[in-house]
PDB file of C-alpha atoms and ligand atoms in Angstrom:
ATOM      1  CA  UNK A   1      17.584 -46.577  38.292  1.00 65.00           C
ATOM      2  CA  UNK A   2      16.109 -43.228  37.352  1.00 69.00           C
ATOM      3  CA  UNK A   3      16.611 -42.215  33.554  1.00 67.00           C
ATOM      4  CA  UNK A   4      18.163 -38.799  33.144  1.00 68.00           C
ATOM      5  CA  UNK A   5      16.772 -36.584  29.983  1.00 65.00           C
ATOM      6  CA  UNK A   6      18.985 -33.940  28.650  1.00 70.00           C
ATOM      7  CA  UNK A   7      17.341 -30.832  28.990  1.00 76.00           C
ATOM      8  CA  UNK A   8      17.666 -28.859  25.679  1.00 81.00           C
ATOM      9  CA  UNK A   9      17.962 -25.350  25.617  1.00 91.00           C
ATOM     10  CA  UNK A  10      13.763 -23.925  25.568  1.00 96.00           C
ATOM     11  CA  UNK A  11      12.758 -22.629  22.499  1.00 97.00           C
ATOM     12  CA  UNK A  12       9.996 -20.338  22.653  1.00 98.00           C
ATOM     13  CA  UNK A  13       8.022 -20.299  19.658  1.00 98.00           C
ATOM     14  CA  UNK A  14       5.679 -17.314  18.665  1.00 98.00           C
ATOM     15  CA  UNK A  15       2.525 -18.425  16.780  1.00 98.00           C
ATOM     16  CA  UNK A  16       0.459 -16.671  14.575  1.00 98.00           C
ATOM     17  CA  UNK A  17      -2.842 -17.065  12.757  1.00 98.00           C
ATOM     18  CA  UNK A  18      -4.306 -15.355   9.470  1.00 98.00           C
ATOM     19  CA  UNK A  19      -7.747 -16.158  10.475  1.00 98.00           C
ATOM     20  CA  UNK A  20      -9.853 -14.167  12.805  1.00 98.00           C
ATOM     21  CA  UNK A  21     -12.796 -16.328  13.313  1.00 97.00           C
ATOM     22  CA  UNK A  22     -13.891 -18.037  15.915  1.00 94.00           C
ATOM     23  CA  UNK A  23     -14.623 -21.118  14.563  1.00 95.00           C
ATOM     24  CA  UNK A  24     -10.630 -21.028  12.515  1.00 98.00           C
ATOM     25  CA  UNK A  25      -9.435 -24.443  11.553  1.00 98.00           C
ATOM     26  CA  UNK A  26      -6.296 -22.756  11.304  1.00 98.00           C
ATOM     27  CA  UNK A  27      -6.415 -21.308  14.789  1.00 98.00           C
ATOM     28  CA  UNK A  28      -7.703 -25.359  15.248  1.00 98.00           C
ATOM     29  CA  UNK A  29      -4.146 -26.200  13.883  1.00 98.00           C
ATOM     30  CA  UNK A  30      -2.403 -24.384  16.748  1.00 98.00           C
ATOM     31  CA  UNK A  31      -4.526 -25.214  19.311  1.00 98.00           C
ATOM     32  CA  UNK A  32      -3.012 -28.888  18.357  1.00 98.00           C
ATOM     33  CA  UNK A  33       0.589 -27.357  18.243  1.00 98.00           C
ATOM     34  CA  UNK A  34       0.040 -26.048  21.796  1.00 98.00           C
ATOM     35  CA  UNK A  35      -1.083 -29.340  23.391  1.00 98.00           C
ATOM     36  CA  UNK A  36       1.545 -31.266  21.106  1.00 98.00           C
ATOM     37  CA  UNK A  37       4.907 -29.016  22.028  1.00 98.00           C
ATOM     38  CA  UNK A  38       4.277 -30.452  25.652  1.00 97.00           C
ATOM     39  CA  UNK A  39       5.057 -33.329  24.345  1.00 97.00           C
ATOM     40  CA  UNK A  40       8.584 -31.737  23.071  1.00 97.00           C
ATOM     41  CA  UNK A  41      11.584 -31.507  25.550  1.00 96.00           C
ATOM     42  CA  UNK A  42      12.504 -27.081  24.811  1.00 97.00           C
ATOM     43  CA  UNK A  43       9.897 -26.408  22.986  1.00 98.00           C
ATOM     44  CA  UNK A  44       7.328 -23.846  24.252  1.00 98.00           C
ATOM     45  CA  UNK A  45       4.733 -22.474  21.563  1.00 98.00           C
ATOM     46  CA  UNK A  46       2.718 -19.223  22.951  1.00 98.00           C
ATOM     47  CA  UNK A  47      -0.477 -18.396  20.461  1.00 98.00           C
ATOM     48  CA  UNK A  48       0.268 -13.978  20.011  1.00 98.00           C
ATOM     49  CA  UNK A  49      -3.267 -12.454  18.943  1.00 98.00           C
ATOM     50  CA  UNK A  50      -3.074 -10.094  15.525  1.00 98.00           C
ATOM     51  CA  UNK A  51      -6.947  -9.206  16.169  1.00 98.00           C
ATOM     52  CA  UNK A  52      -6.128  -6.198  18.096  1.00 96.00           C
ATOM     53  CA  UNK A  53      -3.604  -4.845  15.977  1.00 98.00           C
ATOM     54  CA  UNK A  54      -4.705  -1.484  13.712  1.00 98.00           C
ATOM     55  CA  UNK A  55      -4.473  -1.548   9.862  1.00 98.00           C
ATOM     56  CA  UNK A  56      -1.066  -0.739   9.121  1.00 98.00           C
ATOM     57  CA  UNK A  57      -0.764   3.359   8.570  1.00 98.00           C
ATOM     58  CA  UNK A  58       2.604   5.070   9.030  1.00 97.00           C
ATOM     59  CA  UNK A  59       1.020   8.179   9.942  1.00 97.00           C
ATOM     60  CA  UNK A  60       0.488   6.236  13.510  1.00 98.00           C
ATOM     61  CA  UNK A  61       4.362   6.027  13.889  1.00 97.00           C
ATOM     62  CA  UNK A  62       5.275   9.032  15.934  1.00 94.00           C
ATOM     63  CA  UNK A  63       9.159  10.201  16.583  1.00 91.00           C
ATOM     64  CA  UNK A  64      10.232   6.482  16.185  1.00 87.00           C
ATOM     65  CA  UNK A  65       7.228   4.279  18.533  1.00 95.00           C
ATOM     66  CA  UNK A  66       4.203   2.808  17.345  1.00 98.00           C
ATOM     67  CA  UNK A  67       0.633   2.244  18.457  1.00 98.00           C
ATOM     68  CA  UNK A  68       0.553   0.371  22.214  1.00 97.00           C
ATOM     69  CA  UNK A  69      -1.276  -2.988  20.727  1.00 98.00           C
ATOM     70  CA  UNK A  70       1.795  -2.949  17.709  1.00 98.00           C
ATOM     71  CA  UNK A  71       4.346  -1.934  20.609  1.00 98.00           C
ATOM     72  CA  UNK A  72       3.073  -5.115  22.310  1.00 98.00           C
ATOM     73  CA  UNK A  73       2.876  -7.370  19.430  1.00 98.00           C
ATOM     74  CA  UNK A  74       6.453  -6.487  18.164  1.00 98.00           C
ATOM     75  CA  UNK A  75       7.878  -7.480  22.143  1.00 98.00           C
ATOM     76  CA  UNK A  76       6.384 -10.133  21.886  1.00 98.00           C
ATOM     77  CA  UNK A  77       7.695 -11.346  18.454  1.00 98.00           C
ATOM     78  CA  UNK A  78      10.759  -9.748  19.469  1.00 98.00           C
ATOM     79  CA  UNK A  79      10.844 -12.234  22.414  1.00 98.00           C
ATOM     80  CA  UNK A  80      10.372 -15.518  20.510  1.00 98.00           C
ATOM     81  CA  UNK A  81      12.780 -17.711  19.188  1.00 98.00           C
ATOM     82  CA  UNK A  82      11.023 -19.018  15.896  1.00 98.00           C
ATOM     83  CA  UNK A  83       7.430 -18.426  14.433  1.00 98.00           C
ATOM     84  CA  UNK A  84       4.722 -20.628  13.948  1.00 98.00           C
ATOM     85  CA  UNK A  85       2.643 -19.553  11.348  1.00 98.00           C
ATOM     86  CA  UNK A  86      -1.132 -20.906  10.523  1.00 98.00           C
ATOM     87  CA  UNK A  87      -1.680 -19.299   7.457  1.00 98.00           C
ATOM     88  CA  UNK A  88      -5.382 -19.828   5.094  1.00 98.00           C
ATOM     89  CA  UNK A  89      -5.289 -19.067   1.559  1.00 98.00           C
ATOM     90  CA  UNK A  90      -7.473 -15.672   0.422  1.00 98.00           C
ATOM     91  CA  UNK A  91      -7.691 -15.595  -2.991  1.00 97.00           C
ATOM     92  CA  UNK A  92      -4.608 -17.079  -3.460  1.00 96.00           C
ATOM     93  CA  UNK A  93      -2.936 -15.039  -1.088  1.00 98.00           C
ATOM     94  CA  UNK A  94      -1.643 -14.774   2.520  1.00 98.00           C
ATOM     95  CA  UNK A  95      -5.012 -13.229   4.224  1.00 98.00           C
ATOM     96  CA  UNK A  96      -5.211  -9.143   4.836  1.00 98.00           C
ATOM     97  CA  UNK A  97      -4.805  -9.378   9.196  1.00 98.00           C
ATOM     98  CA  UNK A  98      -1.766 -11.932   8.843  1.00 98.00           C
ATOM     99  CA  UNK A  99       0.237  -9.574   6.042  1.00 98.00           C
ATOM    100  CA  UNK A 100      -1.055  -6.775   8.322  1.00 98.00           C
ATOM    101  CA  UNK A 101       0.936  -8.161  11.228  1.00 98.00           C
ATOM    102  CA  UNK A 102       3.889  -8.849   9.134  1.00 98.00           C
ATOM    103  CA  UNK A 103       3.931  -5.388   7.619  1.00 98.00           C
ATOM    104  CA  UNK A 104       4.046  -3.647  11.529  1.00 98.00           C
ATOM    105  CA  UNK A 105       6.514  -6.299  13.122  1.00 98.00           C
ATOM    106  CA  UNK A 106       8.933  -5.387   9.984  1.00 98.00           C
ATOM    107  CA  UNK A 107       9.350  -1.438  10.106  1.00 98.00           C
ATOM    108  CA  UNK A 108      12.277  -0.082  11.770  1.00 97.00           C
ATOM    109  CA  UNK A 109      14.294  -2.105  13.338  1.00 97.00           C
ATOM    110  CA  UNK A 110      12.920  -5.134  11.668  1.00 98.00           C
ATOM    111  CA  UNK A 111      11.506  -7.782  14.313  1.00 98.00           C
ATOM    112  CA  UNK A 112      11.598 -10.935  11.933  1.00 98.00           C
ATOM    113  CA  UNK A 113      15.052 -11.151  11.354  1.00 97.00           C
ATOM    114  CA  UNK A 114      17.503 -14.231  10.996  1.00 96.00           C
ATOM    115  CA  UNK A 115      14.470 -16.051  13.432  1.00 98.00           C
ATOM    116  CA  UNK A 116      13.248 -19.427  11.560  1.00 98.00           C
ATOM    117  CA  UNK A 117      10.146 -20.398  10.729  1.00 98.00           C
ATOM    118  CA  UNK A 118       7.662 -22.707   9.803  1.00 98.00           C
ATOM    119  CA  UNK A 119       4.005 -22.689   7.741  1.00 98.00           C
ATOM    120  CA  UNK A 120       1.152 -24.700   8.076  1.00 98.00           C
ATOM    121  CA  UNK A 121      -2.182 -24.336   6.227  1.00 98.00           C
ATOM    122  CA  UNK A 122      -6.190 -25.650   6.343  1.00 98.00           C
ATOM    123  CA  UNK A 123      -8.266 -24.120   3.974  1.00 96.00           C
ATOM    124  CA  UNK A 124      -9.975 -25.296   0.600  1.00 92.00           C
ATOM    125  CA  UNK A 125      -8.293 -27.564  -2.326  1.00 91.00           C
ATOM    126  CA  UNK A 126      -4.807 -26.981  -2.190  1.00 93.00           C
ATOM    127  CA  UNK A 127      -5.276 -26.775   1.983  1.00 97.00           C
ATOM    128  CA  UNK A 128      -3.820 -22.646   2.026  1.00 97.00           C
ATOM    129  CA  UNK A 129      -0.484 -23.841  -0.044  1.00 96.00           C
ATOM    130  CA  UNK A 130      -0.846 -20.818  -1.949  1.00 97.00           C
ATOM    131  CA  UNK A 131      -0.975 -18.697   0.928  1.00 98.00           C
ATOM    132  CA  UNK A 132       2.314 -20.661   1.960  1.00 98.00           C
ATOM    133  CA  UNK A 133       4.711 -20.121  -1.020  1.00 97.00           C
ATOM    134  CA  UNK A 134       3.147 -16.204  -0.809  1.00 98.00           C
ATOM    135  CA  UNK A 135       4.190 -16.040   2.771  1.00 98.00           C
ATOM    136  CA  UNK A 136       7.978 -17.609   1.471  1.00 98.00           C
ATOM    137  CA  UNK A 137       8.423 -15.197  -0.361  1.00 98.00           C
ATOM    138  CA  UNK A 138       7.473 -12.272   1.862  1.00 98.00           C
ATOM    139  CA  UNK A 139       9.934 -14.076   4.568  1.00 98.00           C
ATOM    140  CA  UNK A 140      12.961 -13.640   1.878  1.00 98.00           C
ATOM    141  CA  UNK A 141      12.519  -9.754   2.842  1.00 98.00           C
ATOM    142  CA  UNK A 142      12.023  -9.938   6.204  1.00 98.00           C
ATOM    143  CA  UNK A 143      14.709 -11.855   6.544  1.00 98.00           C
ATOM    144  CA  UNK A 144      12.766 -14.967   8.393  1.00 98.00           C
ATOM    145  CA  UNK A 145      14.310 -18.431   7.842  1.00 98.00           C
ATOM    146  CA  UNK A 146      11.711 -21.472   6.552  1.00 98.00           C
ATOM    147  CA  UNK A 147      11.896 -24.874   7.100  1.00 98.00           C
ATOM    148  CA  UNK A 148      11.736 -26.285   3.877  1.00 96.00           C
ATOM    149  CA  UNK A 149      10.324 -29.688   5.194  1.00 96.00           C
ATOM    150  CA  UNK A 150       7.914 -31.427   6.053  1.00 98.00           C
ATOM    151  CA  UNK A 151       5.061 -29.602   4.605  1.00 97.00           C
ATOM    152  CA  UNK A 152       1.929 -29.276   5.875  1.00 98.00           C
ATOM    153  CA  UNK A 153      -1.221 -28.674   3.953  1.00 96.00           C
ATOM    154  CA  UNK A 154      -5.109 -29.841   4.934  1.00 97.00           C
ATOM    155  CA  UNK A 155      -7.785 -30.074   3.316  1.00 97.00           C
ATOM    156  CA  UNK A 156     -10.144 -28.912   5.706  1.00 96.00           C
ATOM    157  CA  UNK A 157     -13.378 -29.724   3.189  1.00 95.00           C
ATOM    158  CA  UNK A 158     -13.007 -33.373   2.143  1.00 93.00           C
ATOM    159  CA  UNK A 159     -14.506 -36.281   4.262  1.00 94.00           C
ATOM    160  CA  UNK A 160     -13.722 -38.089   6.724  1.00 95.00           C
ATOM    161  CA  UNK A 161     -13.763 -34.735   8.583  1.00 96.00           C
ATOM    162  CA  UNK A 162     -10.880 -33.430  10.007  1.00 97.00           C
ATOM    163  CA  UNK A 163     -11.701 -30.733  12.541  1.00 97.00           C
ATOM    164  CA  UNK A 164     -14.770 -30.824  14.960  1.00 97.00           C
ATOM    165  CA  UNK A 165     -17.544 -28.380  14.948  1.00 95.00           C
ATOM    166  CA  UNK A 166     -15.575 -26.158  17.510  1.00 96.00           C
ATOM    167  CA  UNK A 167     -12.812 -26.043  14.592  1.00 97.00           C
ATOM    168  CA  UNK A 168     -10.258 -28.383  16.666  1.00 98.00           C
ATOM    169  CA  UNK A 169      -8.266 -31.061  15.042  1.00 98.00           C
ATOM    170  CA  UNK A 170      -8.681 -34.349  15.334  1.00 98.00           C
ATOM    171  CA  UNK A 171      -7.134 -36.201  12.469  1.00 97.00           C
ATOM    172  CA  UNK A 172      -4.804 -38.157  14.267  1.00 97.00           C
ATOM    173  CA  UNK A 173      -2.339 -38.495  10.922  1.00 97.00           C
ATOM    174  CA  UNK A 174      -2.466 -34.443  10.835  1.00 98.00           C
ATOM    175  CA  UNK A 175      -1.450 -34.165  14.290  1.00 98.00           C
ATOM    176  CA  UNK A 176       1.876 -36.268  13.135  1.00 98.00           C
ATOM    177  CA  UNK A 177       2.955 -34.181  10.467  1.00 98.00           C
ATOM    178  CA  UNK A 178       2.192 -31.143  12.398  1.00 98.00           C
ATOM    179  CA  UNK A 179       4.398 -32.693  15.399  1.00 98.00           C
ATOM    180  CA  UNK A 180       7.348 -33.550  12.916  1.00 98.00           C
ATOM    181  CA  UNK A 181       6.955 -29.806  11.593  1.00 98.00           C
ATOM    182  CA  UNK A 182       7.379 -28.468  15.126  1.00 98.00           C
ATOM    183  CA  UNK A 183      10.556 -30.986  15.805  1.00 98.00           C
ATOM    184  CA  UNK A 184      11.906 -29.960  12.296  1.00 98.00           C
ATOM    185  CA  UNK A 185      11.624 -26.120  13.528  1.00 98.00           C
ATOM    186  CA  UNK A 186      12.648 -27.203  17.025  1.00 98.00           C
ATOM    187  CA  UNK A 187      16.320 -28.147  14.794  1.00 97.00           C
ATOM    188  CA  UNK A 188      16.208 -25.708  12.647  1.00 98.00           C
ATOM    189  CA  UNK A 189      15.852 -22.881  15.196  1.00 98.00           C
ATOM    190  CA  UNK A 190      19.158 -24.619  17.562  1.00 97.00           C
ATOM    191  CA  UNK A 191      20.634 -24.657  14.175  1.00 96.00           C
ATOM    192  CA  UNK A 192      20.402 -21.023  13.013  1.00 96.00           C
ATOM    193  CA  UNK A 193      21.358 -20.270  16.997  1.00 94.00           C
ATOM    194  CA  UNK A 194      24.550 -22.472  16.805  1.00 93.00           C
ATOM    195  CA  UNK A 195      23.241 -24.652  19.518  1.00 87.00           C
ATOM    196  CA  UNK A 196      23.579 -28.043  18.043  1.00 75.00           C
TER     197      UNK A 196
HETATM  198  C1  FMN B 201     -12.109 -13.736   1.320  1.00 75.36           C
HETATM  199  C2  FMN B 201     -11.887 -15.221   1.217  1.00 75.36           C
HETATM  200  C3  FMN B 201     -11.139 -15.703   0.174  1.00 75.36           C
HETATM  201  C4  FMN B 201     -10.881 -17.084   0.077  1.00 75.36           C
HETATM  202  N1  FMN B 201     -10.080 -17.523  -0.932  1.00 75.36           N
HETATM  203  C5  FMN B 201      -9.719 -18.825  -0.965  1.00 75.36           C
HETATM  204  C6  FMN B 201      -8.775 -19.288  -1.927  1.00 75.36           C
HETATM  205  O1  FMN B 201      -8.249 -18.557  -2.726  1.00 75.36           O
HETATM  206  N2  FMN B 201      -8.425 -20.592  -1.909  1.00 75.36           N
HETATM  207  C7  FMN B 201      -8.969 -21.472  -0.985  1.00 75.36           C
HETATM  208  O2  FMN B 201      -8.628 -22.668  -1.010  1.00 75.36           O
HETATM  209  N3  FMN B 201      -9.872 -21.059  -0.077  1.00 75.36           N
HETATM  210  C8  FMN B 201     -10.242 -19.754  -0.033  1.00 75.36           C
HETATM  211  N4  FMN B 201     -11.128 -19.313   0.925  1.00 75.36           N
HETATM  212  C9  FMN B 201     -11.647 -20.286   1.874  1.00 75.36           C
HETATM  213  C10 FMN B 201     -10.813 -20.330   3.136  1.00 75.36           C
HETATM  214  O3  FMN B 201      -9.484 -20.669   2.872  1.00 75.36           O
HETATM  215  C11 FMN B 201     -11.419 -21.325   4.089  1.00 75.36           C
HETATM  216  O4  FMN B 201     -12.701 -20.843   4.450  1.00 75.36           O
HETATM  217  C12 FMN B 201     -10.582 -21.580   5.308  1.00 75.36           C
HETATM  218  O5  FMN B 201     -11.263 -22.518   6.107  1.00 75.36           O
HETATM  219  C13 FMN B 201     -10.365 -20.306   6.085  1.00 75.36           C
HETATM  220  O6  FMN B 201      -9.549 -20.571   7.194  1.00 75.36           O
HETATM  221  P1  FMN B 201     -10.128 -20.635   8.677  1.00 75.36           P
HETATM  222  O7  FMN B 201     -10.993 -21.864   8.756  1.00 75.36           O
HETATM  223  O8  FMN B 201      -8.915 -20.743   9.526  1.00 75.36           O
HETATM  224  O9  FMN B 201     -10.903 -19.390   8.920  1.00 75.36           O
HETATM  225  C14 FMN B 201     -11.416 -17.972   1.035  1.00 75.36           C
HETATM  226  C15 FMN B 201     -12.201 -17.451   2.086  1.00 75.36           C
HETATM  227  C16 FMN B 201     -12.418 -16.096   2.185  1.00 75.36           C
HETATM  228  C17 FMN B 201     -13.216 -15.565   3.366  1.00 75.36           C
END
């Protein structure tokens, strides 16, 4: 007998990273999202690059459109489902490129809204929560919808090591709670679309 899986309605997830470097434990954290949402029946997470976009200025807006890279970041977040955010802490902060993307994906009409969301964070101490409850608050304007749980914070500094030296993950423990974070956003987003 052959088992038969319900297929789920796909949810494509958008995913976005604060960090520009190459070397990015956050950008480590959704390489690992990537190779774990294959796992997922529905879920497809798609990494969207915010290197290309220029520093927010609304003198670029002309009659209405916006610069070809933000034309082509806001279709694309226009064309996901839910966000995936990977998020370091900068003094305290969400970091300059990722509030940067934000700031162009919400002018006129506003791309974020009523799509859910979820945060996850490497970084120092606190593993980027500060950047996290900064980014909350930002996605009360923009109208973006948080999972509230699980959280996930890392601390990418304290032994035994947690990312290799080509900034991939490879705690196996991490990779769980990252998994449960995408399920949780998986629900959240069939939720918020009144498909479950
Ligand atoms: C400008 C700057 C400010 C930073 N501020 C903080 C901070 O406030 N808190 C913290 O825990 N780490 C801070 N860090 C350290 C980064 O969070 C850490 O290097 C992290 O690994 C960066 O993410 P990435 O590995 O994805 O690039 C800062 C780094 C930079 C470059």
């Amino acid at each position: 007998m052959v088992a038969v899986v319900a297929a789920k309605p796909l949810i494509r997830v958008a995913a976005l990273c604060g960090s520009l470097r190459k070397g990015s434990y956050n950008q480590g954290l959704l390489r690992s999202a990537i190779e774990l949402s294959k796992e997922i029946n529905g879920l497809h997470v798609e990494s969207v690059d915010i290197a290309t976009l220029p520093m927010l200025n609304t003198d670029l807006e002309v009659d209405g459109t916006y610069p070809s890279a933000v034309e082509a970041f806001r279709q694309k977040i226009k064309g996901a489902d839910s966000i995936l955010f990977a998020s370091p802490e900068y003094n305290f902060s969400v970091t300059a490129p990722l509030k940067n993307a934000i700031d162009w994906a919400s002018r006129p009409p506003n791309i974020w809204a009523d799509k859910a969301a979820a945060i996850v964070s490497a970084g120092g101490g606190f593993g980027g929560g500060r950047s996290q409850y900064h980014l909350r608050q930002t996605g009360v304007f923009v109208d973006l919808h948080f999972i509230n749980k699980p959280e996930f914070f890392l601390n990418a500094f304290q032994p035994p090591a947690k990312f290799d030296s080509d900034g991939n993950l490879i705690d196996a423990s991490a990779k769980e709670t990252l998994k449960e974070v995408l399920l949780s956003l998986q629900a959240y987003t069939l939720r918020l679309q009144g498909k479950n």
